[in-house]
mmCIF file of C-alpha atoms in Angstrom:
data_model
loop_
_atom_site.group_PDB
_atom_site.id
_atom_site.type_symbol
_atom_site.label_atom_id
_atom_site.label_comp_id
_atom_site.label_asym_id
_atom_site.label_seq_id
_atom_site.Cartn_x
_atom_site.Cartn_y
_atom_site.Cartn_z
ATOM 1 C CA MET A 1 51.042 21.485 174.387
ATOM 2 C CA MET A 2 54.606 21.426 173.414
ATOM 3 C CA PRO A 3 56.055 24.469 171.513
ATOM 4 C CA PRO A 4 55.805 24.082 167.751
ATOM 5 C CA VAL A 5 58.688 22.691 165.809
ATOM 6 C CA GLU A 6 60.931 24.771 163.550
ATOM 7 C CA SER A 7 59.327 25.542 160.139
ATOM 8 C CA LEU A 8 60.454 26.931 156.925
ATOM 9 C CA VAL A 9 57.604 29.448 157.214
ATOM 10 C CA LYS A 10 58.838 32.712 158.832
ATOM 11 C CA TYR A 11 56.957 33.685 161.935
ATOM 12 C CA GLU A 12 57.223 36.729 164.317
ATOM 13 C CA GLU A 13 58.670 36.474 167.810
ATOM 14 C CA ALA A 14 56.332 34.515 169.968
ATOM 15 C CA GLU A 15 54.102 36.512 172.331
ATOM 16 C CA LYS A 16 52.451 35.615 175.564
ATOM 17 C CA VAL A 17 48.663 35.989 175.308
ATOM 18 C CA THR A 18 47.380 38.683 177.788
ATOM 19 C CA GLY A 19 44.533 40.998 177.849
ATOM 20 C CA LYS A 20 46.736 43.706 176.522
ATOM 21 C CA THR A 21 47.848 41.593 173.644
ATOM 22 C CA LYS A 22 44.279 40.931 172.582
ATOM 23 C CA SER A 23 43.251 44.547 172.881
ATOM 24 C CA LYS A 24 46.289 45.503 170.882
ATOM 25 C CA LYS A 25 45.327 43.086 168.085
ATOM 26 C CA SER A 26 41.759 44.263 168.018
ATOM 27 C CA ASN A 27 42.766 47.949 167.980
ATOM 28 C CA ALA A 28 45.089 47.233 165.152
ATOM 29 C CA ALA A 29 42.310 45.646 163.276
ATOM 30 C CA ALA A 30 39.916 48.496 163.822
ATOM 31 C CA ASP A 31 42.437 51.180 162.832
ATOM 32 C CA PRO A 32 41.629 52.245 159.287
ATOM 33 C CA LYS A 33 45.059 53.932 158.888
ATOM 34 C CA ALA A 34 47.005 50.531 159.275
ATOM 35 C CA LYS A 35 48.339 49.782 155.924
ATOM 36 C CA SER A 36 48.839 46.062 156.549
ATOM 37 C CA VAL A 37 45.612 45.209 158.345
ATOM 38 C CA GLN A 38 44.097 43.504 155.264
ATOM 39 C CA THR A 39 47.314 41.657 154.458
ATOM 40 C CA GLU A 40 47.704 40.532 158.135
ATOM 41 C CA ASP A 41 44.140 39.270 157.988
ATOM 42 C CA ILE A 42 44.634 37.452 154.781
ATOM 43 C CA LEU A 43 47.951 35.933 156.118
ATOM 44 C CA ASN A 44 46.287 34.823 159.409
ATOM 45 C CA ALA A 45 43.479 33.205 157.302
ATOM 46 C CA ILE A 46 46.003 31.469 154.998
ATOM 47 C CA LEU A 47 48.537 30.599 157.769
ATOM 48 C CA PRO A 48 46.722 30.600 161.094
ATOM 49 C CA PRO A 49 48.894 31.671 164.053
ATOM 50 C CA ARG A 50 50.528 28.846 166.102
ATOM 51 C CA GLU A 51 49.420 28.504 169.836
ATOM 52 C CA TRP A 52 50.737 26.444 172.597
ATOM 53 C CA THR A 53 50.844 26.354 176.300
ATOM 54 C CA GLU A 54 54.126 26.565 178.193
ATOM 55 C CA GLY A 55 54.584 26.968 181.997
ATOM 56 C CA GLY A 56 50.727 27.382 182.434
ATOM 57 C CA GLU A 57 50.698 30.293 180.037
ATOM 58 C CA LEU A 58 49.305 30.579 176.533
ATOM 59 C CA TRP A 59 51.762 31.768 173.854
ATOM 60 C CA VAL A 60 50.937 32.758 170.211
ATOM 61 C CA GLN A 61 53.131 33.185 167.211
ATOM 62 C CA TYR A 62 51.820 35.112 164.152
ATOM 63 C CA VAL A 63 53.222 34.749 160.616
ATOM 64 C CA SER A 64 55.622 37.273 159.717
ATOM 65 C CA THR A 65 54.510 40.278 157.669
ATOM 66 C CA GLN A 66 57.976 41.580 156.713
ATOM 67 C CA MET A 67 58.328 42.415 153.186
ATOM 68 C CA PRO A 68 60.374 39.616 151.391
ATOM 69 C CA THR A 69 63.495 40.305 149.472
ATOM 70 C CA ARG A 70 65.458 38.432 146.909
ATOM 71 C CA SER A 71 67.877 37.208 149.578
ATOM 72 C CA ASP A 72 64.975 35.746 151.455
ATOM 73 C CA ALA A 73 64.173 33.476 148.397
ATOM 74 C CA ILE A 74 67.817 32.457 148.156
ATOM 75 C CA ARG A 75 67.918 31.657 151.977
ATOM 76 C CA LEU A 76 64.719 29.681 151.757
ATOM 77 C CA ALA A 77 66.173 27.552 148.874
ATOM 78 C CA GLU A 78 69.286 26.967 151.084
ATOM 79 C CA ARG A 79 67.254 26.148 154.138
ATOM 80 C CA LEU A 80 65.095 23.794 152.079
ATOM 81 C CA ASP A 81 68.112 21.829 150.888
ATOM 82 C CA GLN A 82 69.594 21.726 154.477
ATOM 83 C CA ARG A 83 66.217 20.591 155.974
ATOM 84 C CA LEU A 84 65.762 17.754 153.435
ATOM 85 C CA LYS A 85 69.393 16.535 154.178
ATOM 86 C CA LEU A 86 69.126 16.881 157.920
ATOM 87 C CA ARG A 87 65.822 14.948 158.202
ATOM 88 C CA GLY A 88 67.018 12.385 155.786
ATOM 89 C CA ALA A 89 64.251 12.816 153.155
ATOM 90 C CA ARG A 90 64.132 10.335 150.274
ATOM 91 C CA GLU A 91 64.834 11.792 146.922
ATOM 92 C CA HIS A 92 62.551 9.336 145.063
ATOM 93 C CA GLY A 93 59.258 7.567 145.836
ATOM 94 C CA ILE A 94 56.745 8.251 148.549
ATOM 95 C CA CYS A 95 58.237 10.221 151.484
ATOM 96 C CA THR A 96 56.178 11.986 154.077
ATOM 97 C CA ILE A 97 59.162 13.969 155.386
ATOM 98 C CA ARG A 98 59.853 15.452 151.881
ATOM 99 C CA GLU A 99 56.188 16.097 151.419
ATOM 100 C CA GLU A 100 55.980 17.984 154.729
ATOM 101 C CA ILE A 101 59.090 19.983 154.096
ATOM 102 C CA TYR A 102 57.990 20.889 150.560
ATOM 103 C CA ALA A 103 54.593 21.953 151.936
ATOM 104 C CA GLN A 104 56.326 24.261 154.446
ATOM 105 C CA CYS A 105 58.273 25.704 151.525
ATOM 106 C CA PHE A 106 55.212 26.329 149.514
ATOM 107 C CA ASP A 107 53.571 28.025 152.545
ATOM 108 C CA GLU A 108 56.516 30.383 152.888
ATOM 109 C CA LEU A 109 56.230 31.229 149.182
ATOM 110 C CA ILE A 110 52.532 31.862 149.675
ATOM 111 C CA ARG A 111 53.377 34.217 152.672
ATOM 112 C CA GLN A 112 55.970 36.113 150.536
ATOM 113 C CA VAL A 113 53.728 36.422 147.614
ATOM 114 C CA THR A 114 50.720 37.551 149.722
ATOM 115 C CA ILE A 115 52.621 40.243 151.305
ATOM 116 C CA ASP A 116 53.620 41.651 147.885
ATOM 117 C CA CYS A 117 50.090 40.986 146.389
ATOM 118 C CA PRO A 118 47.270 39.554 148.545
ATOM 119 C CA GLU A 119 45.185 38.668 145.443
ATOM 120 C CA ARG A 120 47.992 36.611 144.037
ATOM 121 C CA GLY A 121 48.509 34.994 147.537
ATOM 122 C CA LEU A 122 44.768 34.006 147.563
ATOM 123 C CA LEU A 123 45.217 32.471 144.127
ATOM 124 C CA PHE A 124 48.274 30.556 145.351
ATOM 125 C CA LEU A 125 46.092 29.404 148.248
ATOM 126 C CA ARG A 126 43.623 28.023 145.834
ATOM 127 C CA LEU A 127 46.242 26.141 144.030
ATOM 128 C CA ARG A 128 47.725 24.707 147.312
ATOM 129 C CA ASP A 129 44.362 23.470 148.468
ATOM 130 C CA GLU A 130 43.565 22.011 145.081
ATOM 131 C CA ALA A 131 46.966 20.134 145.111
ATOM 132 C CA ARG A 132 46.234 18.862 148.582
ATOM 133 C CA MET A 133 42.841 17.739 147.658
ATOM 134 C CA ARG A 134 44.116 15.887 144.645
ATOM 135 C CA ILE A 135 47.001 14.313 146.653
ATOM 136 C CA ALA A 136 44.391 13.213 149.321
ATOM 137 C CA ALA A 137 42.231 11.760 146.428
ATOM 138 C CA TYR A 138 45.207 9.854 145.064
ATOM 139 C CA GLN A 139 45.984 8.685 148.527
ATOM 140 C CA SER A 140 42.516 7.463 149.124
ATOM 141 C CA LEU A 141 42.466 5.732 145.784
ATOM 142 C CA TYR A 142 45.909 4.164 146.580
ATOM 143 C CA GLU A 143 44.755 3.003 149.995
ATOM 144 C CA SER A 144 41.438 1.579 148.484
ATOM 145 C CA SER A 145 43.370 -0.055 145.663
ATOM 146 C CA LEU A 146 45.777 -1.606 148.198
ATOM 147 C CA ALA A 147 42.934 -2.865 150.374
ATOM 148 C CA PHE A 148 41.237 -4.472 147.268
ATOM 149 C CA ALA A 149 44.611 -6.016 146.376
ATOM 150 C CA VAL A 150 45.047 -7.342 149.889
ATOM 151 C CA ARG A 151 41.474 -8.685 149.873
ATOM 152 C CA LYS A 152 42.058 -10.386 146.499
ATOM 153 C CA ALA A 153 45.487 -11.889 147.827
ATOM 154 C CA VAL A 154 43.719 -13.312 150.849
ATOM 155 C CA THR A 155 40.834 -14.566 148.763
ATOM 156 C CA GLY A 156 43.303 -16.040 146.259
ATOM 157 C CA GLU A 157 45.261 -17.732 149.090
ATOM 158 C CA GLU A 158 42.081 -19.067 150.651
ATOM 159 C CA GLN A 159 41.065 -20.415 147.210
ATOM 160 C CA ARG A 160 44.475 -21.863 146.686
ATOM 161 C CA ASN A 161 44.505 -23.647 150.006
ATOM 162 C CA GLU A 162 40.961 -24.987 149.297
ATOM 163 C CA LEU A 163 42.099 -26.221 145.894
ATOM 164 C CA LEU A 164 45.219 -27.834 147.497
ATOM 165 C CA HIS A 165 42.894 -29.539 149.966
ATOM 166 C CA GLN A 166 40.602 -30.760 147.195
ATOM 167 C CA THR A 167 43.624 -31.936 145.286
ATOM 168 C CA LYS A 168 44.833 -33.880 148.317
ATOM 169 C CA ASN A 169 41.485 -35.418 148.899
ATOM 170 C CA LEU A 170 41.073 -36.401 145.165
ATOM 171 C CA THR A 171 44.526 -37.876 145.213
ATOM 172 C CA ASN A 172 43.834 -39.869 148.319
ATOM 173 C CA GLU A 173 40.637 -41.001 146.656
ATOM 174 C CA CYS A 174 42.394 -42.056 143.464
ATOM 175 C CA GLU A 175 44.940 -43.978 145.514
ATOM 176 C CA GLU A 176 42.073 -45.711 147.428
ATOM 177 C CA LEU A 177 40.372 -46.522 144.120
ATOM 178 C CA ARG A 178 43.679 -47.763 142.663
ATOM 179 C CA HIS A 179 44.097 -50.127 145.718
ATOM 180 C CA ALA A 180 40.527 -51.217 145.333
ATOM 181 C CA LEU A 181 40.986 -51.899 141.630
ATOM 182 C CA HIS A 182 44.196 -54.004 142.333
ATOM 183 C CA ASP A 183 42.236 -55.936 144.935
ATOM 184 C CA GLN A 184 39.382 -56.609 142.623
ATOM 185 C CA THR A 185 41.745 -57.553 139.789
ATOM 186 C CA GLU A 186 43.527 -60.107 142.068
ATOM 187 C CA ARG A 187 40.201 -61.423 143.190
ATOM 188 C CA ALA A 188 38.982 -61.751 139.703
ATOM 189 C CA GLU A 189 42.161 -63.564 138.632
ATOM 190 C CA THR A 190 41.813 -65.913 141.670
ATOM 191 C CA ILE A 191 38.366 -66.634 140.711
ATOM 192 C CA ASP A 192 39.209 -67.213 137.003
ATOM 193 C CA SER A 193 42.066 -69.601 138.096
ATOM 194 C CA LYS A 194 39.750 -71.475 140.434
ATOM 195 C CA GLU A 195 36.934 -71.648 137.747
ATOM 196 C CA GLU A 196 39.552 -72.905 135.183
ATOM 197 C CA GLU A 197 40.743 -75.542 137.507
ATOM 198 C CA LYS A 198 37.135 -76.670 138.189
ATOM 199 C CA TRP A 199 36.515 -76.687 134.514
ATOM 200 C CA GLN A 200 39.509 -78.771 133.854
ATOM 201 C CA GLN A 201 38.556 -81.200 136.596
ATOM 202 C CA MET A 202 34.989 -81.429 135.269
ATOM 203 C CA LYS A 203 36.315 -81.972 131.678
ATOM 204 C CA ILE A 204 38.549 -84.800 132.849
ATOM 205 C CA LYS A 205 35.796 -86.319 134.735
ATOM 206 C CA HIS A 206 33.468 -86.073 131.885
ATOM 207 C CA HIS A 207 36.032 -87.718 129.586
ATOM 208 C CA GLN A 208 36.487 -90.499 132.073
ATOM 209 C CA GLU A 209 32.695 -90.988 132.292
ATOM 210 C CA ILE A 210 32.417 -91.123 128.677
ATOM 211 C CA LYS A 211 35.130 -93.597 128.411
ATOM 212 C CA SER A 212 33.794 -95.668 131.075
ATOM 213 C CA LEU A 213 30.418 -95.733 129.461
ATOM 214 C CA LYS A 214 32.020 -96.632 126.069
ATOM 215 C CA ASP A 215 33.872 -99.483 127.740
ATOM 216 C CA THR A 216 30.604 -100.584 129.430
ATOM 217 C CA TYR A 217 28.859 -100.395 126.042
ATOM 218 C CA LYS A 218 31.472 -102.472 124.256
ATOM 219 C CA ALA A 219 31.480 -104.985 127.047
ATOM 220 C CA GLN A 220 27.705 -105.334 127.170
ATOM 221 C CA THR A 221 27.542 -105.504 123.310
ATOM 222 C CA LYS A 222 30.122 -108.267 123.175
ATOM 223 C CA HIS A 223 28.196 -110.133 125.926
ATOM 224 C CA LEU A 224 24.984 -109.705 123.991
ATOM 225 C CA GLN A 225 26.563 -110.958 120.815
ATOM 226 C CA GLU A 226 27.937 -113.911 122.792
ATOM 227 C CA LEU A 227 24.434 -114.696 124.107
ATOM 228 C CA LEU A 228 22.754 -114.332 120.671
ATOM 229 C CA ALA A 229 25.464 -116.423 118.859
ATOM 230 C CA PRO A 230 24.177 -120.106 117.963
ATOM 231 C CA PRO A 231 25.689 -122.931 119.840
ATOM 232 C CA PRO A 232 28.440 -124.907 118.112
ATOM 233 C CA GLY A 233 27.128 -127.607 115.758
ATOM 234 C CA PHE A 234 23.879 -125.924 115.280
ATOM 235 C CA VAL A 235 22.503 -126.377 111.620
ATOM 236 C CA LYS A 236 19.521 -124.597 110.337
#
């Protein structure tokens, strides 16, 4: 494990973990005359010590129990501004870098308050945990909303593609029906033209037959009258 990165939280000097270090810590916790035992326990519970392995040896770094001063608060504000500028944190919007640095600053404030008043430090711890839980809830809600929006967008895109496909099919079908209607119209006009021509030919033929029959009738009538007419010089 790599050594921990620099933090706004104030820590003691790193110590190499040995049997003597463990016994020293246990003896300090068991000594009823130690004034800061309870404060150290609370600090270690709020801000657990950092541990890492380097060169095959285990190192540990506990949070500082040094009494804070006014200059510590001023220096913390300056380091906060420097760290934000150095790491290029965004001033507005969602920024994980800014969130991380401000979380370190709040932890340092909790450390300073806990040293001065452990009860107030525990209250600040509750506020910090509540704020983190609320942020996690908002983040979960945002992610679920984002996933829902993505699903709706994908569904909308699929429906749009389906509607475009249906529109294309209907357009092609309308075009085919338009061609079919045009063909049927031309066929009907051709049939009407042929039927009109046939009708005119039949009408002409009918008139010719009637005329022929009339001429025949007139000729036969005249011939009959000639046959029925009395011979010349006939006297009743």
